[in-house]
mmCIF file with all atom_site columns, C-alpha atoms in Angstrom:
data_model
loop_
_atom_site.group_PDB
_atom_site.id
_atom_site.type_symbol
_atom_site.label_atom_id
_atom_site.label_alt_id
_atom_site.label_comp_id
_atom_site.label_asym_id
_atom_site.label_entity_id
_atom_site.label_seq_id
_atom_site.pdbx_PDB_ins_code
_atom_site.Cartn_x
_atom_site.Cartn_y
_atom_site.Cartn_z
_atom_site.occupancy
_atom_site.B_iso_or_equiv
_atom_site.pdbx_formal_charge
_atom_site.auth_seq_id
_atom_site.auth_comp_id
_atom_site.auth_asym_id
_atom_site.auth_atom_id
_atom_site.pdbx_PDB_model_num
ATOM 1   C CA . MET A 1 1   ? 26.097  -23.353 27.040  1.00 53.00 ? 8   MET A CA 1
ATOM 2   C CA . THR A 1 2   ? 28.058  -23.277 24.124  1.00 61.00 ? 9   THR A CA 1
ATOM 3   C CA . GLN A 1 3   ? 29.609  -20.854 21.366  1.00 56.00 ? 10  GLN A CA 1
ATOM 4   C CA . ASP A 1 4   ? 28.095  -23.049 19.175  1.00 54.00 ? 11  ASP A CA 1
ATOM 5   C CA . ASP A 1 5   ? 24.701  -22.751 20.284  1.00 50.00 ? 12  ASP A CA 1
ATOM 6   C CA . ILE A 1 6   ? 24.883  -19.277 20.749  1.00 51.00 ? 13  ILE A CA 1
ATOM 7   C CA . ARG A 1 7   ? 26.354  -18.204 17.202  1.00 55.00 ? 14  ARG A CA 1
ATOM 8   C CA . SER A 1 8   ? 23.357  -20.418 15.954  1.00 54.00 ? 15  SER A CA 1
ATOM 9   C CA . MET A 1 9   ? 20.103  -19.152 18.272  1.00 54.00 ? 16  MET A CA 1
ATOM 10  C CA . LYS A 1 10  ? 21.824  -15.918 17.163  1.00 48.00 ? 17  LYS A CA 1
ATOM 11  C CA . ASP A 1 11  ? 21.622  -16.721 13.204  1.00 47.00 ? 18  ASP A CA 1
ATOM 12  C CA . GLU A 1 12  ? 17.866  -18.272 14.262  1.00 47.00 ? 19  GLU A CA 1
ATOM 13  C CA . ILE A 1 13  ? 17.048  -14.965 15.104  1.00 44.00 ? 20  ILE A CA 1
ATOM 14  C CA . ALA A 1 14  ? 18.478  -13.110 12.518  1.00 43.00 ? 21  ALA A CA 1
ATOM 15  C CA . TYR A 1 15  ? 17.093  -16.028 9.863   1.00 37.00 ? 22  TYR A CA 1
ATOM 16  C CA . ILE A 1 16  ? 13.584  -14.832 11.852  1.00 39.00 ? 23  ILE A CA 1
ATOM 17  C CA . LYS A 1 17  ? 14.193  -10.982 11.577  1.00 44.00 ? 24  LYS A CA 1
ATOM 18  C CA . ALA A 1 18  ? 15.018  -11.759 8.119   1.00 41.00 ? 25  ALA A CA 1
ATOM 19  C CA . LEU A 1 19  ? 11.292  -13.537 7.869   1.00 43.00 ? 26  LEU A CA 1
ATOM 20  C CA . ALA A 1 20  ? 9.134   -10.387 8.830   1.00 46.00 ? 27  ALA A CA 1
ATOM 21  C CA . GLU A 1 21  ? 11.623  -7.848  7.542   1.00 48.00 ? 28  GLU A CA 1
ATOM 22  C CA . GLU A 1 22  ? 10.565  -9.988  4.269   1.00 46.00 ? 29  GLU A CA 1
ATOM 23  C CA . GLY A 1 23  ? 6.943   -10.789 4.912   1.00 46.00 ? 30  GLY A CA 1
ATOM 24  C CA . ARG A 1 24  ? 6.325   -7.067  5.870   1.00 50.00 ? 31  ARG A CA 1
ATOM 25  C CA . ARG A 1 25  ? 7.864   -5.456  2.369   1.00 56.00 ? 32  ARG A CA 1
ATOM 26  C CA . THR A 1 26  ? 5.018   -8.170  0.584   1.00 69.00 ? 33  THR A CA 1
ATOM 27  C CA . PRO A 1 27  ? 2.596   -6.176  -1.459  1.00 75.00 ? 34  PRO A CA 1
ATOM 28  C CA . LEU A 1 28  ? -1.085  -6.296  0.078   1.00 82.00 ? 35  LEU A CA 1
ATOM 29  C CA . ILE A 1 29  ? -3.450  -8.605  -1.593  1.00 82.00 ? 36  ILE A CA 1
ATOM 30  C CA . GLY A 1 30  ? -7.169  -8.290  -1.570  1.00 83.00 ? 37  GLY A CA 1
ATOM 31  C CA . GLY A 1 31  ? -7.569  -4.300  -3.561  1.00 89.00 ? 38  GLY A CA 1
ATOM 32  C CA . GLY A 1 32  ? -9.969  -6.387  -5.471  1.00 92.00 ? 39  GLY A CA 1
ATOM 33  C CA . ILE A 1 33  ? -12.972 -6.640  -2.789  1.00 93.00 ? 40  ILE A CA 1
ATOM 34  C CA . LEU A 1 34  ? -11.690 -2.380  -2.107  1.00 95.00 ? 41  LEU A CA 1
ATOM 35  C CA . ILE A 1 35  ? -12.685 -2.464  -5.459  1.00 96.00 ? 42  ILE A CA 1
ATOM 36  C CA . ALA A 1 36  ? -15.693 -3.880  -5.621  1.00 96.00 ? 43  ALA A CA 1
ATOM 37  C CA . ALA A 1 37  ? -16.672 -3.177  -1.907  1.00 96.00 ? 44  ALA A CA 1
ATOM 38  C CA . GLY A 1 38  ? -16.711 0.519   -3.039  1.00 96.00 ? 45  GLY A CA 1
ATOM 39  C CA . LEU A 1 39  ? -17.944 0.391   -6.427  1.00 97.00 ? 46  LEU A CA 1
ATOM 40  C CA . ILE A 1 40  ? -20.595 -2.021  -6.490  1.00 97.00 ? 47  ILE A CA 1
ATOM 41  C CA . PHE A 1 41  ? -21.746 0.297   -2.708  1.00 97.00 ? 48  PHE A CA 1
ATOM 42  C CA . GLY A 1 42  ? -20.581 3.593   -4.250  1.00 97.00 ? 49  GLY A CA 1
ATOM 43  C CA . LEU A 1 43  ? -23.502 3.037   -7.515  1.00 97.00 ? 50  LEU A CA 1
ATOM 44  C CA . ALA A 1 44  ? -25.868 2.346   -4.967  1.00 96.00 ? 51  ALA A CA 1
ATOM 45  C CA . SER A 1 45  ? -25.780 4.923   -2.532  1.00 96.00 ? 52  SER A CA 1
ATOM 46  C CA . VAL A 1 46  ? -25.926 6.828   -6.089  1.00 97.00 ? 53  VAL A CA 1
ATOM 47  C CA . ILE A 1 47  ? -29.032 6.168   -7.161  1.00 96.00 ? 54  ILE A CA 1
ATOM 48  C CA . HIS A 1 48  ? -30.422 5.600   -3.532  1.00 95.00 ? 55  HIS A CA 1
ATOM 49  C CA . TRP A 1 49  ? -29.627 9.274   -4.246  1.00 95.00 ? 56  TRP A CA 1
ATOM 50  C CA . LEU A 1 50  ? -31.350 9.777   -7.188  1.00 96.00 ? 57  LEU A CA 1
ATOM 51  C CA . ILE A 1 51  ? -34.493 8.600   -6.061  1.00 94.00 ? 58  ILE A CA 1
ATOM 52  C CA . GLN A 1 52  ? -33.988 10.599  -2.967  1.00 92.00 ? 59  GLN A CA 1
ATOM 53  C CA . ILE A 1 53  ? -33.845 14.180  -5.273  1.00 93.00 ? 60  ILE A CA 1
ATOM 54  C CA . ASP A 1 54  ? -36.477 12.046  -7.245  1.00 91.00 ? 61  ASP A CA 1
ATOM 55  C CA . VAL A 1 55  ? -34.930 11.877  -10.383 1.00 94.00 ? 62  VAL A CA 1
ATOM 56  C CA . LEU A 1 56  ? -36.049 8.171   -10.273 1.00 91.00 ? 63  LEU A CA 1
ATOM 57  C CA . SER A 1 57  ? -39.754 7.165   -9.466  1.00 90.00 ? 64  SER A CA 1
ATOM 58  C CA . VAL A 1 58  ? -40.120 3.920   -8.045  1.00 92.00 ? 65  VAL A CA 1
ATOM 59  C CA . ALA A 1 59  ? -41.488 2.750   -5.031  1.00 91.00 ? 66  ALA A CA 1
ATOM 60  C CA . PRO A 1 60  ? -40.714 2.818   -1.550  1.00 86.00 ? 67  PRO A CA 1
ATOM 61  C CA . VAL A 1 61  ? -39.834 0.071   -1.374  1.00 89.00 ? 68  VAL A CA 1
ATOM 62  C CA . ALA A 1 62  ? -36.768 -0.081  -3.971  1.00 92.00 ? 69  ALA A CA 1
ATOM 63  C CA . TYR A 1 63  ? -34.654 0.889   -1.641  1.00 90.00 ? 70  TYR A CA 1
ATOM 64  C CA . ALA A 1 64  ? -34.338 -2.381  0.460   1.00 88.00 ? 71  ALA A CA 1
ATOM 65  C CA . VAL A 1 65  ? -34.632 -4.212  -3.748  1.00 93.00 ? 72  VAL A CA 1
ATOM 66  C CA . ILE A 1 66  ? -30.844 -1.480  -4.088  1.00 95.00 ? 73  ILE A CA 1
ATOM 67  C CA . TRP A 1 67  ? -29.163 -2.917  -1.018  1.00 93.00 ? 74  TRP A CA 1
ATOM 68  C CA . VAL A 1 68  ? -29.947 -6.383  -0.825  1.00 92.00 ? 75  VAL A CA 1
ATOM 69  C CA . GLY A 1 69  ? -28.896 -6.608  -3.877  1.00 95.00 ? 76  GLY A CA 1
ATOM 70  C CA . ALA A 1 70  ? -25.994 -4.684  -3.752  1.00 95.00 ? 77  ALA A CA 1
ATOM 71  C CA . MET A 1 71  ? -24.845 -6.811  -0.817  1.00 93.00 ? 78  MET A CA 1
ATOM 72  C CA . ALA A 1 72  ? -25.732 -10.129 -2.915  1.00 95.00 ? 79  ALA A CA 1
ATOM 73  C CA . LEU A 1 73  ? -23.629 -9.180  -6.112  1.00 96.00 ? 80  LEU A CA 1
ATOM 74  C CA . PHE A 1 74  ? -21.317 -7.824  -3.325  1.00 95.00 ? 81  PHE A CA 1
ATOM 75  C CA . SER A 1 75  ? -20.861 -11.479 -1.271  1.00 93.00 ? 82  SER A CA 1
ATOM 76  C CA . ALA A 1 76  ? -21.247 -12.803 -4.987  1.00 95.00 ? 83  ALA A CA 1
ATOM 77  C CA . CYS A 1 77  ? -17.426 -11.664 -5.405  1.00 94.00 ? 84  CYS A CA 1
ATOM 78  C CA . LEU A 1 78  ? -16.421 -11.751 -2.288  1.00 92.00 ? 85  LEU A CA 1
ATOM 79  C CA . VAL A 1 79  ? -16.641 -15.399 -2.991  1.00 91.00 ? 86  VAL A CA 1
ATOM 80  C CA . PHE A 1 80  ? -15.014 -15.493 -5.826  1.00 92.00 ? 87  PHE A CA 1
ATOM 81  C CA . LEU A 1 81  ? -12.205 -12.543 -5.273  1.00 90.00 ? 88  LEU A CA 1
ATOM 82  C CA . ILE A 1 82  ? -11.118 -14.467 -1.620  1.00 85.00 ? 89  ILE A CA 1
ATOM 83  C CA . GLY A 1 83  ? -10.784 -18.304 -3.469  1.00 83.00 ? 90  GLY A CA 1
ATOM 84  C CA . ARG A 1 84  ? -8.207  -15.454 -6.525  1.00 81.00 ? 91  ARG A CA 1
ATOM 85  C CA . SER A 1 85  ? -6.790  -14.792 -3.672  1.00 76.00 ? 92  SER A CA 1
ATOM 86  C CA . LYS A 1 86  ? -5.707  -17.218 -1.967  1.00 74.00 ? 93  LYS A CA 1
ATOM 87  C CA . GLY A 1 87  ? -3.405  -19.290 -4.119  1.00 66.00 ? 94  GLY A CA 1
ATOM 88  C CA . ARG A 1 88  ? -1.328  -15.891 -4.944  1.00 68.00 ? 95  ARG A CA 1
ATOM 89  C CA . PRO A 1 89  ? 2.083   -16.074 -4.009  1.00 64.00 ? 96  PRO A CA 1
ATOM 90  C CA . GLY A 1 90  ? 2.194   -14.093 -1.344  1.00 67.00 ? 97  GLY A CA 1
ATOM 91  C CA . ALA A 1 91  ? -0.988  -14.373 0.751   1.00 68.00 ? 98  ALA A CA 1
ATOM 92  C CA . ALA A 1 92  ? 0.653   -16.883 2.762   1.00 70.00 ? 99  ALA A CA 1
ATOM 93  C CA . SER A 1 93  ? 2.636   -13.122 4.353   1.00 77.00 ? 100 SER A CA 1
ATOM 94  C CA . LEU A 1 94  ? 1.952   -12.476 8.101   1.00 79.00 ? 101 LEU A CA 1
ATOM 95  C CA . VAL A 1 95  ? 1.166   -8.743  6.529   1.00 83.00 ? 102 VAL A CA 1
ATOM 96  C CA . ASN A 1 96  ? -1.683  -10.707 4.332   1.00 83.00 ? 103 ASN A CA 1
ATOM 97  C CA . GLN A 1 97  ? -2.861  -12.255 6.752   1.00 85.00 ? 104 GLN A CA 1
ATOM 98  C CA . ALA A 1 98  ? -3.523  -10.133 9.150   1.00 85.00 ? 105 ALA A CA 1
ATOM 99  C CA . VAL A 1 99  ? -5.005  -7.591  6.940   1.00 88.00 ? 106 VAL A CA 1
ATOM 100 C CA . GLY A 1 100 ? -7.585  -10.214 5.430   1.00 87.00 ? 107 GLY A CA 1
ATOM 101 C CA . ALA A 1 101 ? -8.330  -10.403 8.990   1.00 89.00 ? 108 ALA A CA 1
ATOM 102 C CA . ALA A 1 102 ? -8.642  -7.157  10.268  1.00 90.00 ? 109 ALA A CA 1
ATOM 103 C CA . TRP A 1 103 ? -10.429 -6.364  6.689   1.00 91.00 ? 110 TRP A CA 1
ATOM 104 C CA . MET A 1 104 ? -12.894 -9.673  7.291   1.00 92.00 ? 111 MET A CA 1
ATOM 105 C CA . GLY A 1 105 ? -13.924 -7.990  10.927  1.00 92.00 ? 112 GLY A CA 1
ATOM 106 C CA . VAL A 1 106 ? -14.309 -4.725  9.970   1.00 93.00 ? 113 VAL A CA 1
ATOM 107 C CA . GLY A 1 107 ? -17.421 -6.834  6.963   1.00 91.00 ? 114 GLY A CA 1
ATOM 108 C CA . LEU A 1 108 ? -18.259 -8.624  9.817   1.00 93.00 ? 115 LEU A CA 1
ATOM 109 C CA . LEU A 1 109 ? -19.280 -5.915  12.055  1.00 92.00 ? 116 LEU A CA 1
ATOM 110 C CA . ILE A 1 110 ? -20.424 -3.730  8.186   1.00 92.00 ? 117 ILE A CA 1
ATOM 111 C CA . PHE A 1 111 ? -23.022 -6.426  8.230   1.00 90.00 ? 118 PHE A CA 1
ATOM 112 C CA . VAL A 1 112 ? -24.654 -7.423  11.909  1.00 93.00 ? 119 VAL A CA 1
ATOM 113 C CA . MET A 1 113 ? -24.868 -3.668  12.425  1.00 91.00 ? 120 MET A CA 1
ATOM 114 C CA . SER A 1 114 ? -26.660 -3.425  9.155   1.00 89.00 ? 121 SER A CA 1
ATOM 115 C CA . ILE A 1 115 ? -28.941 -6.445  9.699   1.00 91.00 ? 122 ILE A CA 1
ATOM 116 C CA . SER A 1 116 ? -29.286 -4.222  13.661  1.00 92.00 ? 123 SER A CA 1
ATOM 117 C CA . ILE A 1 117 ? -30.180 -0.857  11.942  1.00 90.00 ? 124 ILE A CA 1
ATOM 118 C CA . ALA A 1 118 ? -33.063 -2.618  9.354   1.00 87.00 ? 125 ALA A CA 1
ATOM 119 C CA . VAL A 1 119 ? -34.346 -4.561  12.714  1.00 92.00 ? 126 VAL A CA 1
ATOM 120 C CA . ILE A 1 120 ? -34.395 -1.475  15.439  1.00 91.00 ? 127 ILE A CA 1
ATOM 121 C CA . SER A 1 121 ? -35.599 1.256   12.184  1.00 88.00 ? 128 SER A CA 1
ATOM 122 C CA . TRP A 1 122 ? -38.774 -1.449  11.584  1.00 88.00 ? 129 TRP A CA 1
ATOM 123 C CA . ARG A 1 123 ? -39.183 -2.496  14.953  1.00 91.00 ? 130 ARG A CA 1
ATOM 124 C CA . THR A 1 124 ? -39.508 1.291   15.882  1.00 90.00 ? 131 THR A CA 1
ATOM 125 C CA . GLN A 1 125 ? -40.171 2.079   12.244  1.00 87.00 ? 132 GLN A CA 1
ATOM 126 C CA . ASN A 1 126 ? -38.123 5.189   12.242  1.00 86.00 ? 133 ASN A CA 1
ATOM 127 C CA . PRO A 1 127 ? -36.103 5.778   9.414   1.00 82.00 ? 134 PRO A CA 1
ATOM 128 C CA . ILE A 1 128 ? -34.012 7.913   11.606  1.00 84.00 ? 135 ILE A CA 1
ATOM 129 C CA . LEU A 1 129 ? -31.266 5.179   12.492  1.00 85.00 ? 136 LEU A CA 1
ATOM 130 C CA . THR A 1 130 ? -29.546 4.410   8.463   1.00 86.00 ? 137 THR A CA 1
ATOM 131 C CA . PHE A 1 131 ? -28.727 7.920   8.593   1.00 87.00 ? 138 PHE A CA 1
ATOM 132 C CA . LEU A 1 132 ? -26.300 6.499   11.225  1.00 89.00 ? 139 LEU A CA 1
ATOM 133 C CA . PHE A 1 133 ? -24.998 4.044   8.620   1.00 90.00 ? 140 PHE A CA 1
ATOM 134 C CA . PRO A 1 134 ? -22.418 5.318   6.201   1.00 93.00 ? 141 PRO A CA 1
ATOM 135 C CA . SER A 1 135 ? -20.525 7.262   9.129   1.00 95.00 ? 142 SER A CA 1
ATOM 136 C CA . MET A 1 136 ? -20.426 4.038   10.781  1.00 93.00 ? 143 MET A CA 1
ATOM 137 C CA . ILE A 1 137 ? -18.533 2.138   7.848   1.00 94.00 ? 144 ILE A CA 1
ATOM 138 C CA . PHE A 1 138 ? -16.086 5.100   7.845   1.00 97.00 ? 145 PHE A CA 1
ATOM 139 C CA . ALA A 1 139 ? -15.124 4.845   11.089  1.00 96.00 ? 146 ALA A CA 1
ATOM 140 C CA . ALA A 1 140 ? -15.139 1.132   10.233  1.00 96.00 ? 147 ALA A CA 1
ATOM 141 C CA . TYR A 1 141 ? -12.903 1.054   7.402   1.00 97.00 ? 148 TYR A CA 1
ATOM 142 C CA . GLY A 1 142 ? -10.953 3.558   9.435   1.00 96.00 ? 149 GLY A CA 1
ATOM 143 C CA . SER A 1 143 ? -9.807  1.056   11.223  1.00 95.00 ? 150 SER A CA 1
ATOM 144 C CA . GLY A 1 144 ? -8.774  -1.396  8.486   1.00 95.00 ? 151 GLY A CA 1
ATOM 145 C CA . TRP A 1 145 ? -6.929  1.085   7.150   1.00 96.00 ? 152 TRP A CA 1
ATOM 146 C CA . ALA A 1 146 ? -5.712  1.599   10.293  1.00 95.00 ? 153 ALA A CA 1
ATOM 147 C CA . VAL A 1 147 ? -4.607  -1.556  10.941  1.00 93.00 ? 154 VAL A CA 1
ATOM 148 C CA . SER A 1 148 ? -3.555  -2.476  7.473   1.00 92.00 ? 155 SER A CA 1
ATOM 149 C CA . ALA A 1 149 ? -0.803  0.580   7.855   1.00 93.00 ? 156 ALA A CA 1
ATOM 150 C CA . ALA A 1 150 ? 0.063   -0.489  10.795  1.00 91.00 ? 157 ALA A CA 1
ATOM 151 C CA . MET A 1 151 ? 1.110   -3.905  8.955   1.00 88.00 ? 158 MET A CA 1
ATOM 152 C CA . SER A 1 152 ? 2.333   -2.090  5.873   1.00 86.00 ? 159 SER A CA 1
ATOM 153 C CA . LYS A 1 153 ? 4.260   0.193   7.085   1.00 87.00 ? 160 LYS A CA 1
ATOM 154 C CA . ALA A 1 154 ? 2.500   1.884   3.909   1.00 89.00 ? 161 ALA A CA 1
ATOM 155 C CA . ARG A 1 155 ? 2.035   5.117   5.154   1.00 91.00 ? 162 ARG A CA 1
ATOM 156 C CA . TRP A 1 156 ? -0.124  6.370   1.985   1.00 94.00 ? 163 TRP A CA 1
ATOM 157 C CA . GLN A 1 157 ? -2.484  4.263   3.877   1.00 95.00 ? 164 GLN A CA 1
ATOM 158 C CA . TRP A 1 158 ? -3.056  6.514   7.483   1.00 96.00 ? 165 TRP A CA 1
ATOM 159 C CA . ASN A 1 159 ? -3.779  9.545   5.540   1.00 97.00 ? 166 ASN A CA 1
ATOM 160 C CA . LEU A 1 160 ? -7.022  6.804   4.202   1.00 97.00 ? 167 LEU A CA 1
ATOM 161 C CA . ALA A 1 161 ? -7.740  6.147   7.672   1.00 97.00 ? 168 ALA A CA 1
ATOM 162 C CA . ILE A 1 162 ? -7.255  9.841   9.105   1.00 97.00 ? 169 ILE A CA 1
ATOM 163 C CA . GLY A 1 163 ? -9.659  10.262  5.819   1.00 97.00 ? 170 GLY A CA 1
ATOM 164 C CA . ALA A 1 164 ? -12.582 7.855   6.728   1.00 97.00 ? 171 ALA A CA 1
ATOM 165 C CA . TRP A 1 165 ? -12.152 9.363   10.846  1.00 97.00 ? 172 TRP A CA 1
ATOM 166 C CA . ALA A 1 166 ? -12.844 12.729  9.290   1.00 97.00 ? 173 ALA A CA 1
ATOM 167 C CA . ALA A 1 167 ? -15.825 11.456  7.533   1.00 97.00 ? 174 ALA A CA 1
ATOM 168 C CA . ALA A 1 168 ? -17.740 10.157  9.891   1.00 96.00 ? 175 ALA A CA 1
ATOM 169 C CA . PRO A 1 169 ? -18.641 13.054  11.318  1.00 95.00 ? 176 PRO A CA 1
ATOM 170 C CA . ALA A 1 170 ? -18.466 14.791  8.812   1.00 96.00 ? 177 ALA A CA 1
ATOM 171 C CA . LEU A 1 171 ? -21.301 12.269  7.200   1.00 95.00 ? 178 LEU A CA 1
ATOM 172 C CA . ALA A 1 172 ? -23.407 12.846  10.254  1.00 93.00 ? 179 ALA A CA 1
ATOM 173 C CA . PHE A 1 173 ? -23.936 17.051  9.387   1.00 94.00 ? 180 PHE A CA 1
ATOM 174 C CA . LEU A 1 174 ? -25.762 15.488  6.740   1.00 94.00 ? 181 LEU A CA 1
ATOM 175 C CA . VAL A 1 175 ? -28.663 14.000  8.356   1.00 90.00 ? 182 VAL A CA 1
ATOM 176 C CA . ASN A 1 176 ? -32.348 14.559  6.901   1.00 86.00 ? 183 ASN A CA 1
ATOM 177 C CA . THR A 1 177 ? -30.975 16.032  3.881   1.00 89.00 ? 184 THR A CA 1
ATOM 178 C CA . ASP A 1 178 ? -30.939 13.899  0.939   1.00 88.00 ? 185 ASP A CA 1
ATOM 179 C CA . TRP A 1 179 ? -26.987 14.678  -0.585  1.00 93.00 ? 186 TRP A CA 1
ATOM 180 C CA . ILE A 1 180 ? -25.766 12.413  2.565   1.00 94.00 ? 187 ILE A CA 1
ATOM 181 C CA . TRP A 1 181 ? -26.125 9.385   0.206   1.00 95.00 ? 188 TRP A CA 1
ATOM 182 C CA . LEU A 1 182 ? -24.450 11.383  -2.336  1.00 96.00 ? 189 LEU A CA 1
ATOM 183 C CA . ALA A 1 183 ? -21.214 12.714  0.370   1.00 96.00 ? 190 ALA A CA 1
ATOM 184 C CA . TYR A 1 184 ? -21.830 8.463   1.302   1.00 97.00 ? 191 TYR A CA 1
ATOM 185 C CA . ALA A 1 185 ? -20.975 7.456   -2.041  1.00 97.00 ? 192 ALA A CA 1
ATOM 186 C CA . ALA A 1 186 ? -18.257 9.544   -2.509  1.00 97.00 ? 193 ALA A CA 1
ATOM 187 C CA . GLY A 1 187 ? -16.671 8.498   0.272   1.00 97.00 ? 194 GLY A CA 1
ATOM 188 C CA . LEU A 1 188 ? -16.702 5.221   -0.585  1.00 97.00 ? 195 LEU A CA 1
ATOM 189 C CA . PHE A 1 189 ? -15.164 5.827   -4.016  1.00 97.00 ? 196 PHE A CA 1
ATOM 190 C CA . ALA A 1 190 ? -12.631 7.783   -2.396  1.00 97.00 ? 197 ALA A CA 1
ATOM 191 C CA . PHE A 1 191 ? -12.042 5.232   0.730   1.00 97.00 ? 198 PHE A CA 1
ATOM 192 C CA . ALA A 1 192 ? -11.774 1.618   -1.101  1.00 96.00 ? 199 ALA A CA 1
ATOM 193 C CA . LEU A 1 193 ? -12.437 2.182   -5.017  1.00 96.00 ? 200 LEU A CA 1
ATOM 194 C CA . VAL A 1 194 ? -9.340  4.003   -5.837  1.00 96.00 ? 201 VAL A CA 1
ATOM 195 C CA . PRO A 1 195 ? -7.085  2.844   -2.774  1.00 96.00 ? 202 PRO A CA 1
ATOM 196 C CA . GLY A 1 196 ? -8.547  -0.864  -4.691  1.00 95.00 ? 203 GLY A CA 1
ATOM 197 C CA . LEU A 1 197 ? -7.359  -0.164  -7.498  1.00 95.00 ? 204 LEU A CA 1
ATOM 198 C CA . ILE A 1 198 ? -3.633  1.844   -6.039  1.00 93.00 ? 205 ILE A CA 1
ATOM 199 C CA . LEU A 1 199 ? -3.132  -1.592  -4.501  1.00 91.00 ? 206 LEU A CA 1
ATOM 200 C CA . VAL A 1 200 ? -3.991  -3.363  -7.612  1.00 90.00 ? 207 VAL A CA 1
ATOM 201 C CA . ARG A 1 201 ? -1.651  -2.329  -9.222  1.00 88.00 ? 208 ARG A CA 1
ATOM 202 C CA . GLN A 1 202 ? 0.834   -3.412  -6.776  1.00 82.00 ? 209 GLN A CA 1
ATOM 203 C CA . GLU A 1 203 ? 1.138   -6.500  -7.062  1.00 74.00 ? 210 GLU A CA 1
ATOM 204 C CA . PRO A 1 204 ? 3.490   -7.758  -8.956  1.00 60.00 ? 211 PRO A CA 1
ATOM 205 C CA . ALA A 1 205 ? 3.142   -10.719 -11.191 1.00 56.00 ? 212 ALA A CA 1
ATOM 206 C CA . GLU A 1 206 ? 5.997   -12.505 -8.813  1.00 49.00 ? 213 GLU A CA 1
ATOM 207 C CA . VAL A 1 207 ? 4.996   -11.745 -5.364  1.00 43.00 ? 214 VAL A CA 1
ATOM 208 C CA . VAL A 1 208 ? 8.254   -12.561 -2.515  1.00 41.00 ? 215 VAL A CA 1
#
């Protein structure tokens, strides 16, 4: 191998390294999805809590209407927001691709497990598993934030990951109480809505 070949190889390695470092500094795109999730499902949880404490007097079928409606509304927002973010500068960066894939996995996990819990509750005629849902959500959110923190090198996101993981067993202590749904709403605002707003504010007009 000649000196020119070695120099060329070093230049290529340096170029690839520079691209990786540049991509790591690319602001994360997708804060709008977190805002939608935190706001929609957080409000749904507050309404659920208001029914539980008899502030709202409605038929039992209202619970299904609230959560199915929230899922439908979020799905519509998700399609719009994903389509909107695809053409944005920086969307194709390694960091955004990896973080987007991680959160997609989190979303699919939540969707599949929510259906599974609903089916088991219906088959057993026992709603106790529905109380597992909030803990499951925050366990999944913790994983999503951990991947995002590792890829973006944003230390503040590690705090979100640890906080979400801690919230999962903490909510388990509220099983069979009405307060679990209010606490769940607070967690959604803390681990989805607020950080989503932060990410949106960090998105510049032009992304490297």
